[in-house]
Coordinates of C-alpha atoms in Angstrom, one line a residue:
X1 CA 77.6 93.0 64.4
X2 CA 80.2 93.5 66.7
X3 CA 83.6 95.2 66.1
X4 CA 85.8 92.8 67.2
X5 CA 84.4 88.9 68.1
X6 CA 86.6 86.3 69.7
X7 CA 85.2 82.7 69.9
X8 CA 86.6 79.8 71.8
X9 CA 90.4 81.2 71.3
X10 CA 93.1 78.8 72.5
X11 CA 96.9 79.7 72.9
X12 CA 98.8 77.0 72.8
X13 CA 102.9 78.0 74.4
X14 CA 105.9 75.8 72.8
X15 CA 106.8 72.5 73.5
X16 CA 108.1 71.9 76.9
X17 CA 106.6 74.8 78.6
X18 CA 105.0 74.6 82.1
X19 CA 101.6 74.1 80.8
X20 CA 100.3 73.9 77.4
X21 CA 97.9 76.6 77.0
X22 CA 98.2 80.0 77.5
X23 CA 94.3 80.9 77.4
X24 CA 91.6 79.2 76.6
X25 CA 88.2 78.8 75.8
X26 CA 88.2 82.9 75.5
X27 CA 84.9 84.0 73.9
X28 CA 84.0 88.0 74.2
X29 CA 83.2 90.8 72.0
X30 CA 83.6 94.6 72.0
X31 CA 81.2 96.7 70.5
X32 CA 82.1 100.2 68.4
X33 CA 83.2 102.9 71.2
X34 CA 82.8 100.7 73.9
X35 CA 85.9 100.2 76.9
X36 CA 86.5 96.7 78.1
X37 CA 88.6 95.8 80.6
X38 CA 90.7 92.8 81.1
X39 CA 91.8 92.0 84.7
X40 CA 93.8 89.5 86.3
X41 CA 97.3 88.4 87.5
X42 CA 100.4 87.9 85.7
X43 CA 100.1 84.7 83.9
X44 CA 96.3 84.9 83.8
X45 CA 96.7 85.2 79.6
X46 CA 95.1 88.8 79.6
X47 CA 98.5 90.2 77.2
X48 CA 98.0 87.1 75.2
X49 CA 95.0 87.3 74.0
X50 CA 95.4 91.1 73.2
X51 CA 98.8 90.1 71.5
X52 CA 96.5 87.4 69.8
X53 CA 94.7 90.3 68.1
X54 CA 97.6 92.0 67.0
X55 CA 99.1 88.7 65.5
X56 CA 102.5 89.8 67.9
X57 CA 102.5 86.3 69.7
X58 CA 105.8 85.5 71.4
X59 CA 107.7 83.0 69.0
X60 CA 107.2 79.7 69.6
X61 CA 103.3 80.5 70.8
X62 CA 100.6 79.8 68.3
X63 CA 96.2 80.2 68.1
X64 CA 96.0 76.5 68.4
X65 CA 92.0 76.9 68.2
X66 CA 88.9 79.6 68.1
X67 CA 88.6 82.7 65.7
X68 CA 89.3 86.3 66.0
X69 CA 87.1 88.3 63.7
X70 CA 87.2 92.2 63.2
X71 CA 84.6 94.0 61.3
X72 CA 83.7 90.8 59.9
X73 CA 87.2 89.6 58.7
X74 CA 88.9 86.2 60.1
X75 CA 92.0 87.5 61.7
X76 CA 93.8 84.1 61.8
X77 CA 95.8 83.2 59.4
X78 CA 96.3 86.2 57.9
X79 CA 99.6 86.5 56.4
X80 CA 102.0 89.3 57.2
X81 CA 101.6 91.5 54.8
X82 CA 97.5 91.3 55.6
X83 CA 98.3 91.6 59.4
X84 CA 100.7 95.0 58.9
X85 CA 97.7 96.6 56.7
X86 CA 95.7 96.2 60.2
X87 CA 98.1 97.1 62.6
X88 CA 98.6 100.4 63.5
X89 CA 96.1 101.6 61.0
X90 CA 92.6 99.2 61.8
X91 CA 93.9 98.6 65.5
X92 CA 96.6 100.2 67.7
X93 CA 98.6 98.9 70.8
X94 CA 100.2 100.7 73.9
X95 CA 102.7 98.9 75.3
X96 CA 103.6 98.9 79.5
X97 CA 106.9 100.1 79.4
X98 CA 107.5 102.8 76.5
X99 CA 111.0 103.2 77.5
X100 CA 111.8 100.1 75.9
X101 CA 108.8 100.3 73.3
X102 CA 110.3 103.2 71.7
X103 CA 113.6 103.2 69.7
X104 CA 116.6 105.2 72.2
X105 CA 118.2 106.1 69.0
X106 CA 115.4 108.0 66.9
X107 CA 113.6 111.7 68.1
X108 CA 110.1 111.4 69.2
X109 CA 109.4 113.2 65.6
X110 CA 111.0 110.3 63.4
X111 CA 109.4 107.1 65.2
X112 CA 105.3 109.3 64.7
X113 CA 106.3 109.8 61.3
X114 CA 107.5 106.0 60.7
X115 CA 103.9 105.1 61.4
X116 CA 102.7 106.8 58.2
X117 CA 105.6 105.7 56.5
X118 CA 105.0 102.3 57.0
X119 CA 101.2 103.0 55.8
X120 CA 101.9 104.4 52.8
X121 CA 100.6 107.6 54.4
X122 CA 101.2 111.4 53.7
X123 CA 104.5 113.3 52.5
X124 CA 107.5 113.6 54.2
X125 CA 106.6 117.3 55.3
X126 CA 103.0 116.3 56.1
X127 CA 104.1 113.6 58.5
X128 CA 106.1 115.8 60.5
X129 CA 103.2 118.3 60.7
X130 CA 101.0 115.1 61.5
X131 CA 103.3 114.7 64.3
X132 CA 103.6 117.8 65.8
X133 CA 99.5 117.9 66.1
X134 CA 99.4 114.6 67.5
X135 CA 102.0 115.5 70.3
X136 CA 100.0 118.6 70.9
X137 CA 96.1 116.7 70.7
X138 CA 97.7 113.8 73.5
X139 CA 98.7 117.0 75.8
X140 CA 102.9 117.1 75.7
X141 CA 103.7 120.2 76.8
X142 CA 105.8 122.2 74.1
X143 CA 105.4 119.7 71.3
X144 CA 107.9 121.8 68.9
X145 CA 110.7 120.7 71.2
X146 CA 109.6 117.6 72.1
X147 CA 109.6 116.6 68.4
X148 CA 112.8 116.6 68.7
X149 CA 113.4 114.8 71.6
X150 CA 115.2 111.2 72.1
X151 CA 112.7 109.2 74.6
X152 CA 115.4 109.2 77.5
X153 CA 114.6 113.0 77.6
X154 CA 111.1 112.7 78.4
X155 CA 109.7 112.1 82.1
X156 CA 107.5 108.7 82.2
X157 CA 104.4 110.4 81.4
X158 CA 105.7 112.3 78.3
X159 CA 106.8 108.5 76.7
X160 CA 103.5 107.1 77.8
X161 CA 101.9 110.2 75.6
X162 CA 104.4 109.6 73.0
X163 CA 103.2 106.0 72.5
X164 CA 99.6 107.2 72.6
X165 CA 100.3 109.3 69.6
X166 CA 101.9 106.6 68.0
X167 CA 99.0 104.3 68.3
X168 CA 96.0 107.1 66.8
X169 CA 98.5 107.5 63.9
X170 CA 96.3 105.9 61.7
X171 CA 93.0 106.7 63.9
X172 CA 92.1 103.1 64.5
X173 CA 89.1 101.4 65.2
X174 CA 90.5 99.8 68.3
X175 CA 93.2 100.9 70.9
X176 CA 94.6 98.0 73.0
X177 CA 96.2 99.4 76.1
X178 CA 98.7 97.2 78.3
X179 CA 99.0 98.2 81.4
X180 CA 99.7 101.8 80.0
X181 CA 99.6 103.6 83.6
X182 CA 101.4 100.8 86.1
X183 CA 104.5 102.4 86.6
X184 CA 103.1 106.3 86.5
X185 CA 102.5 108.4 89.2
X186 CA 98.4 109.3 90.3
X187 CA 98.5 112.8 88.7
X188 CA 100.1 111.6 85.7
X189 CA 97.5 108.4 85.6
X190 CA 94.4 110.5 85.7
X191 CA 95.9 112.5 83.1
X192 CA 96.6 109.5 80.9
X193 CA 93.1 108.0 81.9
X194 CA 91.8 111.3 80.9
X195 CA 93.3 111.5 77.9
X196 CA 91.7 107.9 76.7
X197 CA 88.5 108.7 77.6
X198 CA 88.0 111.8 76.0
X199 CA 89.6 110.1 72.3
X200 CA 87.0 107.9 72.9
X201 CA 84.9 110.6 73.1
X202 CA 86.2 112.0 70.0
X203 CA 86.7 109.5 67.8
X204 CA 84.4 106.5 68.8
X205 CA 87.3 104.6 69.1
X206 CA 87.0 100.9 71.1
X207 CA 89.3 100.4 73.7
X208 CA 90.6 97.1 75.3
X209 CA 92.3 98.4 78.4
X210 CA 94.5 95.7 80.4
X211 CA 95.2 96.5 83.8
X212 CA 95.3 94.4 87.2
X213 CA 94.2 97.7 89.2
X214 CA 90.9 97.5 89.9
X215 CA 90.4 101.8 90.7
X216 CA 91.5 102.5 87.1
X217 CA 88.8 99.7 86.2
X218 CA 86.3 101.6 88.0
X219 CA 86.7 104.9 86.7
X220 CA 87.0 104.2 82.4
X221 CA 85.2 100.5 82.0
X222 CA 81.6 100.3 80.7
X223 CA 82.1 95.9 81.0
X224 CA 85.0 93.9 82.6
X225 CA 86.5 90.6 81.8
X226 CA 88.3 89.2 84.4
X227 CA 90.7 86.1 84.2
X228 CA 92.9 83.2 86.1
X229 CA 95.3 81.1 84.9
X230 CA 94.3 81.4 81.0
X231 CA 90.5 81.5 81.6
X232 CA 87.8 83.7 82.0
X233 CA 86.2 83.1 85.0
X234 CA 84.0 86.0 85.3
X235 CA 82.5 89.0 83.1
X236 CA 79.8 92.0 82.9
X237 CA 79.4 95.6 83.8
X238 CA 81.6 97.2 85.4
X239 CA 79.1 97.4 88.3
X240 CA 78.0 94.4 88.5
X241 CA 81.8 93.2 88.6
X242 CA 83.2 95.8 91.0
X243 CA 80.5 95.9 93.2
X244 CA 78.7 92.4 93.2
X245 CA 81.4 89.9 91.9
X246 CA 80.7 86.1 91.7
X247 CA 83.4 84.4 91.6
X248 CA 85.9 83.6 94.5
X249 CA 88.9 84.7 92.5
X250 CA 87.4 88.4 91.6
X251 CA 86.7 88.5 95.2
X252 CA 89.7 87.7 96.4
X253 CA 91.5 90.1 93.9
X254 CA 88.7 92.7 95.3
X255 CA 89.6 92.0 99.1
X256 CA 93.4 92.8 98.2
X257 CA 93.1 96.3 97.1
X258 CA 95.3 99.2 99.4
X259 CA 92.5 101.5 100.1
X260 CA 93.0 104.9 102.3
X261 CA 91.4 104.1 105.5
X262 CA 93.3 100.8 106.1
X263 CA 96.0 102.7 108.2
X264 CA 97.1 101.8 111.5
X265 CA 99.6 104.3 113.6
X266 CA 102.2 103.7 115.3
X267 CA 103.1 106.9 117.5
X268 CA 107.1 107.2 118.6
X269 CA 107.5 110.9 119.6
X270 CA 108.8 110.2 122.5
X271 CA 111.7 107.6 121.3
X272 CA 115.1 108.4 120.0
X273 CA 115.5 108.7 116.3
X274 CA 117.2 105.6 114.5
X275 CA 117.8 108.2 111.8
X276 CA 118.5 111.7 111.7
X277 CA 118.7 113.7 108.1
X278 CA 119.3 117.6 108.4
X279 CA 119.2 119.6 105.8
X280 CA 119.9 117.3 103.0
X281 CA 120.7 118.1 99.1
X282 CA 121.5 116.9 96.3
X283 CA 121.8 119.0 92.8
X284 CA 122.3 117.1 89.2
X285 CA 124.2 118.9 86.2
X286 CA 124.1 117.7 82.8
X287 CA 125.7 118.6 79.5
X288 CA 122.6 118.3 77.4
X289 CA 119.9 117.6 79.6
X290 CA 117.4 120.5 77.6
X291 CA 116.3 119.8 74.6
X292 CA 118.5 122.6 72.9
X293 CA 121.5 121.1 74.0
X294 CA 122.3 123.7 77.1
X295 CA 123.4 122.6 80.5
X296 CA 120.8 121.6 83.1
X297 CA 121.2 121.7 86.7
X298 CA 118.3 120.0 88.5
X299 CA 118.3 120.5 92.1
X300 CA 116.6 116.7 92.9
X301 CA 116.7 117.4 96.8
X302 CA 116.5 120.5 98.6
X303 CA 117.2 121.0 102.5
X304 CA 115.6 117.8 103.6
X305 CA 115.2 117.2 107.4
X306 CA 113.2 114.4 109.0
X307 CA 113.9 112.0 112.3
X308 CA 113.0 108.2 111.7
X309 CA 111.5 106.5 115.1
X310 CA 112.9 102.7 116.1
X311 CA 110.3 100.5 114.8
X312 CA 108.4 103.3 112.6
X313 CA 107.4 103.4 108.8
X314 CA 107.5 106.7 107.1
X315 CA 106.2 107.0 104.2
X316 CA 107.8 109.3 100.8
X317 CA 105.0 110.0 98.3
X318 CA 105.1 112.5 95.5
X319 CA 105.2 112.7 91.5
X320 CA 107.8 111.1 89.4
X321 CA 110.4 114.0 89.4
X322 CA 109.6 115.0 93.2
X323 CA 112.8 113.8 94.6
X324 CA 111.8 110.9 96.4
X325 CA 113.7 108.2 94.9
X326 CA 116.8 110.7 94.9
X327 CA 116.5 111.0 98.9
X328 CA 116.4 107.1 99.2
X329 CA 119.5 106.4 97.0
X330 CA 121.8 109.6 99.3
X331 CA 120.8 107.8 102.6
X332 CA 122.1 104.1 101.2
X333 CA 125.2 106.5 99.6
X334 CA 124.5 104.7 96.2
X335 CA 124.5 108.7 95.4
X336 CA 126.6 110.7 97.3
X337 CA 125.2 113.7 98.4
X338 CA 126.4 117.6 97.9
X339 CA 125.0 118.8 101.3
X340 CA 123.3 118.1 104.9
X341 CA 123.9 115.2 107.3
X342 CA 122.2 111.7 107.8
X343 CA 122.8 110.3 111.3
X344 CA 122.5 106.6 112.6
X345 CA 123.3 105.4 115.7
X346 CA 125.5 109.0 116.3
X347 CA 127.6 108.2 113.1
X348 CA 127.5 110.9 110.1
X349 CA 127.3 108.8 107.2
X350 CA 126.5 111.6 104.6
X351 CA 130.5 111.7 104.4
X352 CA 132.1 108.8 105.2
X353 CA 134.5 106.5 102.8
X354 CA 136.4 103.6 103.5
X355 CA 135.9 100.9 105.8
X356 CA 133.8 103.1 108.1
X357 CA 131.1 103.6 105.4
X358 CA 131.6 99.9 104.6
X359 CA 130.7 98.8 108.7
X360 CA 127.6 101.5 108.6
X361 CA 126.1 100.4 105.5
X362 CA 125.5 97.4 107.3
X363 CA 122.8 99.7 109.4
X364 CA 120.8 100.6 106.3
X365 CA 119.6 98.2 103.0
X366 CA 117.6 98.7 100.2
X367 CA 114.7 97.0 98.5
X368 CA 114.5 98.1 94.9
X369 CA 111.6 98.7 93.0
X370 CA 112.5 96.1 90.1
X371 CA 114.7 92.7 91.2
X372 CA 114.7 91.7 87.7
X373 CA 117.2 94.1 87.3
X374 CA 118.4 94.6 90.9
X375 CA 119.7 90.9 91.0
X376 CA 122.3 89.2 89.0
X377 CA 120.9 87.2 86.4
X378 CA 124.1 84.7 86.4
X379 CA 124.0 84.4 90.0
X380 CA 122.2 81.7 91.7
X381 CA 120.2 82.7 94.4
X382 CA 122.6 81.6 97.3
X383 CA 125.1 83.7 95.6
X384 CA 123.1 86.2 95.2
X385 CA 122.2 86.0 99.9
X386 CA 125.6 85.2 100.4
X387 CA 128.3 87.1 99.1
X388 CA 127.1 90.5 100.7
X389 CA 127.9 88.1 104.3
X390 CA 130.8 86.7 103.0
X391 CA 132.6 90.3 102.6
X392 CA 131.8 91.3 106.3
X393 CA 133.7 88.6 107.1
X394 CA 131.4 85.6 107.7
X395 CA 132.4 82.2 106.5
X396 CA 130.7 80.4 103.3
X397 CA 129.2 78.0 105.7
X398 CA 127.5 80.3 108.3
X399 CA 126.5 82.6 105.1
X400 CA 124.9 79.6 103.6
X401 CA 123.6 78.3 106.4
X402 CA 122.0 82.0 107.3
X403 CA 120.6 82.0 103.3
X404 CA 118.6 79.3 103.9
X405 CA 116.8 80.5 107.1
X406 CA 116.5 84.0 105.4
X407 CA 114.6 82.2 102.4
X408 CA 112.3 80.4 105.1
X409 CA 111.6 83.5 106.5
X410 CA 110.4 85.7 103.4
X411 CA 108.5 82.2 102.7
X412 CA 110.4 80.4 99.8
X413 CA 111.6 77.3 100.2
X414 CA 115.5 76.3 100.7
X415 CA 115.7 74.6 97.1
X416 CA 115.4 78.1 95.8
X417 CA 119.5 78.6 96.6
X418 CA 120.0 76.5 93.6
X419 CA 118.2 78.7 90.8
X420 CA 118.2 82.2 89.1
X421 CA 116.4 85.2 89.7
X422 CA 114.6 84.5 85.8
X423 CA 113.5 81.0 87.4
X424 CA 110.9 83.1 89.9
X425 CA 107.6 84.8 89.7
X426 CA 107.8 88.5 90.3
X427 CA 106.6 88.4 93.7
X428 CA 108.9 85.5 94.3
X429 CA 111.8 87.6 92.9
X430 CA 111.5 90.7 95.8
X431 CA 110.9 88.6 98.6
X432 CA 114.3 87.1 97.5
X433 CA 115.4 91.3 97.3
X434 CA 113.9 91.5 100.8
X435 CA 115.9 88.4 102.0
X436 CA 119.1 89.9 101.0
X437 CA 118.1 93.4 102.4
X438 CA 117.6 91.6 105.4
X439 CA 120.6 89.7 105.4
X440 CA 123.3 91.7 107.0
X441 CA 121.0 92.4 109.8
X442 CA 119.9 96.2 109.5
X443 CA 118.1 98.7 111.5
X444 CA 116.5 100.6 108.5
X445 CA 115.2 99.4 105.3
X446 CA 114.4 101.5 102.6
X447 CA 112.0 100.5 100.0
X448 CA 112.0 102.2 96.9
X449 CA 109.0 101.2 94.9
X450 CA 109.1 97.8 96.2
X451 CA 105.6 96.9 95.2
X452 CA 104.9 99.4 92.4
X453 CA 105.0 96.6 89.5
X454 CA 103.2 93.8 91.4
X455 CA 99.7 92.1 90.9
X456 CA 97.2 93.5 93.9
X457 CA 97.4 89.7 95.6
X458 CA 101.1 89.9 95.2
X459 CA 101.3 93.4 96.5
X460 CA 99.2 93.0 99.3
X461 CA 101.3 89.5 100.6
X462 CA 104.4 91.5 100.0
X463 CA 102.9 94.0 102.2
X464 CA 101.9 92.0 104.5
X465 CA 105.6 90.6 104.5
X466 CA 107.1 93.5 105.4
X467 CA 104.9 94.4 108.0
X468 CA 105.4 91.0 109.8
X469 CA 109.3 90.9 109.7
X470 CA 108.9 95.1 110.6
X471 CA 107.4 94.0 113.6
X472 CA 109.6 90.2 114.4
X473 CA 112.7 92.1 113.4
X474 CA 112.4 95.4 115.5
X475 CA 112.9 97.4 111.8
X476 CA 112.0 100.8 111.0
X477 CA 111.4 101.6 107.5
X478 CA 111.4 104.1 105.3
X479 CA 108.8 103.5 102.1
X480 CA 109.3 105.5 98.8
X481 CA 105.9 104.9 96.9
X482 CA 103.9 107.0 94.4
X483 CA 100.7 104.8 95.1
X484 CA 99.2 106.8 98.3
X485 CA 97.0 103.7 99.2
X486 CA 99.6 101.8 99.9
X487 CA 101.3 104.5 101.5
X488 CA 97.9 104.1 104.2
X489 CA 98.3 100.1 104.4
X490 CA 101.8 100.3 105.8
X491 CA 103.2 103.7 106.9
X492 CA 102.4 105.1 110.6
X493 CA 103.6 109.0 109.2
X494 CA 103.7 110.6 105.4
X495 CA 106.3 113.1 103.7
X496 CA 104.8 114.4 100.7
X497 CA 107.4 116.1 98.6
X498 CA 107.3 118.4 95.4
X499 CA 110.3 119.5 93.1
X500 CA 112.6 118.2 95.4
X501 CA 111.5 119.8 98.8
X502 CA 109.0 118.3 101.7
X503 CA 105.8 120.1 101.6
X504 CA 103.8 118.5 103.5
X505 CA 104.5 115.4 106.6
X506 CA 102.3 114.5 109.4
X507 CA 100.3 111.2 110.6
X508 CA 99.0 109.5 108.3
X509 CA 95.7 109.8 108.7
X510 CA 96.0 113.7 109.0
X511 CA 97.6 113.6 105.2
X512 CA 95.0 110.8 103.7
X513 CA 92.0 113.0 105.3
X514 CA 93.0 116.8 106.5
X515 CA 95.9 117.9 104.2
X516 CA 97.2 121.0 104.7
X517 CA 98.8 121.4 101.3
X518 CA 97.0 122.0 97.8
X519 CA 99.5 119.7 96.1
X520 CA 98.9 116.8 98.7
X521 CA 95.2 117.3 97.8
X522 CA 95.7 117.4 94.6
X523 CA 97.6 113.7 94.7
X524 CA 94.5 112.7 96.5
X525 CA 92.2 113.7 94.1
X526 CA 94.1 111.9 91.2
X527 CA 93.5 108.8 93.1
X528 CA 91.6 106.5 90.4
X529 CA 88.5 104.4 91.7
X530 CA 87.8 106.8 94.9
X531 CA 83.9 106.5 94.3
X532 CA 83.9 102.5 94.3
X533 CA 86.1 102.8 97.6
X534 CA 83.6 104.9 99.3
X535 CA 80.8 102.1 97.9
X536 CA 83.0 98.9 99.0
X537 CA 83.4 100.8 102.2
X538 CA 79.2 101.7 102.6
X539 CA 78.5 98.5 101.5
X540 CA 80.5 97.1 104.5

């Protein structure tokens, strides 16, 4: 008998919604020890079914039909008090984000021991001691003070571990991950990857891991479920899947993958620089940054020099914590920095103020890695294009009239200016960012993480986006990315930084292939699915 069986499941969304099901006609099993993974878009009902399983439907959403049964127990309609004697202790769940998972108010310590609170489970004492062990068994780095730490004072990969501890509490049966490694750098990733594996190992715990990354697939699944628009519409082993798939959609979702030899250089040696940055830093002091409460002084960027070609994209890769994002935010002077210069056009703008800074920020935009929370949510959407026109000086006619082509040319329609930034897909959302980096006319973008949180189709049209209006628009770019295939789709030359200093830049296909550095190799071993690539790539 199988672990966990789901038979013709249905989820039906509330009244008035879009469409009326969520997913349907889901039927799979998962055997003891066993990792399945669900893949698809957003939208394509892979969270809700999992949140099916935990009984944490949205309000409003409801199992209109099919069963759920685990270790030979009906799930549905199980009241709550049945459903909280499962959760957590009969099966676990990591959450995407852990940031806003965890509680910002309670130490690390408190919300582990919570879990056996809630269970009934242990002394007060004992579930501190629990804690501890678990913080040292999912591989945080001097658990004693991280006990004691509030989640804000733990990198990503520290929260992602915190939540993992959270979840084995109980040591469950089955471990639902969602999307658990999106946001994280490679190194990080594998570790995190790593980490699941061997507790599977360990413990013979199931694991339904949900992911729309197809490398991480390849590397932890032993069968793959993959589905579109609520349905499955294909499933098997992981090799079958990967490497022989069936159905249009998988392939499509297959074709759209970054992979490391889809780079194409651009060479500008002998051009002028649109951007010069010499010697650039940038040190952070806080007032209880450690986790005894001392001051910390991070130094985020160190002496950080690099020219930027007319039509060129460079890219910035490196580990969460390498500076990268630090570097981005001093040359768009959302962060001032304490050192160094950054020319444009022969105008310092590392020190300006006033109205000078004002007329040069014109020459340099950002596209930020989440618009959800980059634009307004009470603006509409001609707002949102408009207003940054509208204070250079242009009138509310030309502004609008400039919105609309804008719109057309990131490929939304005009009847967009109407709505909110909650009214759009994600992808729809940062071509609407790009459009309003694009709408005072710059020389430079800088992309922070602009594709980090998409689907793989989505990523790769957004990609493909910027690459297009790059080349219409006579742009050069600067792309900040821990994700070093996309890094190869899209940037001619590669800065590889580490603890806030460049280690490592060169063409790109000298970093992807010939590194010179041990920590650049060491990001391009942490790459997940690299033996499926070098299949796809044979089997081409």
């Amino acid at each position: 008998m199988s672990l966990l069986s789901i038979r013709d499941l249905a989820i039906a969304l509330p009244e008035g919604a879009d469409r009326e099901l969520a997913a349907k006609d889901i039927n799979f099993d998962l055997e003891p020890g066993e990792i399945l993974c669900i893949v698809g878009e957003s939208g394509s009902g892979k969270s809700m079914s999992a949140n099916a399983v935990m009984g944490l439907l949205p309000q409003g959403v409801k199992v209109a039909d099919g069963t759920i049964t685990f270790d030979g127990q009906e799930i549905i309609g199980l009241n709550e008090d049945q459903m909280m004697a499962l959760r957590g202790r009969r099966i676990s769940m990591i959450f995407q984000e852990p940031l806003s998972a965890l509680n910002p108010l309670l130490r690390v310590g408190a919300q582990i021991a919570e879990v056996f609170e809630a269970h009934g489970a242990l002394t007060g004492p004992e579930r501190q001691a629990r804690a501890l062990k678990l913080l040292d068994e999912v591989g945080i780095p001097d658990p004693e003070a991280a006990i004691r730490a509030y989640p804000f004072q733990l990198s990503g990969g520290q929260r992602q571990r915190v939540m993992i501890a959270m979840a084995l509490a109980m040591e469950p049966d089955i471990l639902i991950a969602d999307e658990p490694t999106t946001a994280l750098d490679v190194t990080t990733q594998a570790q995190i990857l790593k980490l699941i594996e061997n507790l599977r190992q360990s413990r013979g715990m199931a694991v339904i891991f949900i992911t729309h990354d197809f490398g991480v697939v390849a590397d932890i699944a032993d069968r793959v479920i993959v589905m579109q628009t609520g349905e499955i519409v294909e499933s098997g082993s992981a090799d079958d899947v990967l490497l022989k798939p069936q159905h249009p959609y998988t392939r499509s979702l297959i074709d759209a993958i970054p992979r490391l030899t889809q780079y194409e250089e651009t060479p500008s040696p002998e051009r002028e620089p649109v951007m010069s940055v010499e010697d650039l830093c940038k040190t952070f002091t806080t007032g209880s940054g450690t986790l005894f409460g001392k001051r910390r002084v991070v130094k985020a960027v160190q002496n950080v020099s690099f020219e930027l070609f007319a039509g060129e994209t460079i890219g910035i890769v490196g580990e969460s914590g390498s500076g990268k994002s630090t570097v981005g935010r001093c040359l768009v002077r959302l962060i001032d920095p304490d050192e160094g210069r950054v020319m444009v056009e022969g105008a310092d703008i590392a020190h300006m103020s006033g109205s000078g800074l004002r007329e040069q920020r014109r020459k340099v935009q950002m596209i930020f890695q989440d618009p959800f929370s980059s634009l307004n949510p009470r603006a509409r959407v001609s707002r949102i294009l408009t207003e940054g026109l509208i204070a250079h000086g242009a009138s509310k006619l030309d502004a609008m009239a400039k919105a609309r082509a804008l719109l057309e040319m990131v490929g939304l329609d005009a009847s967009a200016m109407a709505r909110f930034p909650h009214e759009f897909s994600g992808g729809q959302r940062q071509r609407i960012g790009i459009a309003r980096a694009l709408a005072l006319d710059p020389s430079i973008i800088i992309a922070d993480e602009a594709v980090s949180a998409l689907d793989v189709s989505i990523q790769a049209q957004v990609l493909d986006l910027l690459a297009e209006l790059k080349t219409r628009l006579n742009l050069s770019m600067l792309f900040i990315t821990h994700d070093l295939r996309v890094a190869a789709r899209i940037c001619d030359r590669i800065i590889v930084m580490q603890k806030g200093q460049i280690v490592e830049v060169g063409p790109t296909s000298k970093v992807l292939h010939d590194p010179d550095t041990a920590y650049t190799r060491s990001l391009l071993d942490a790459i997940p699915g690299q033996d499926y690539e070098r299949a796809l790539t044979e089997a081409v």
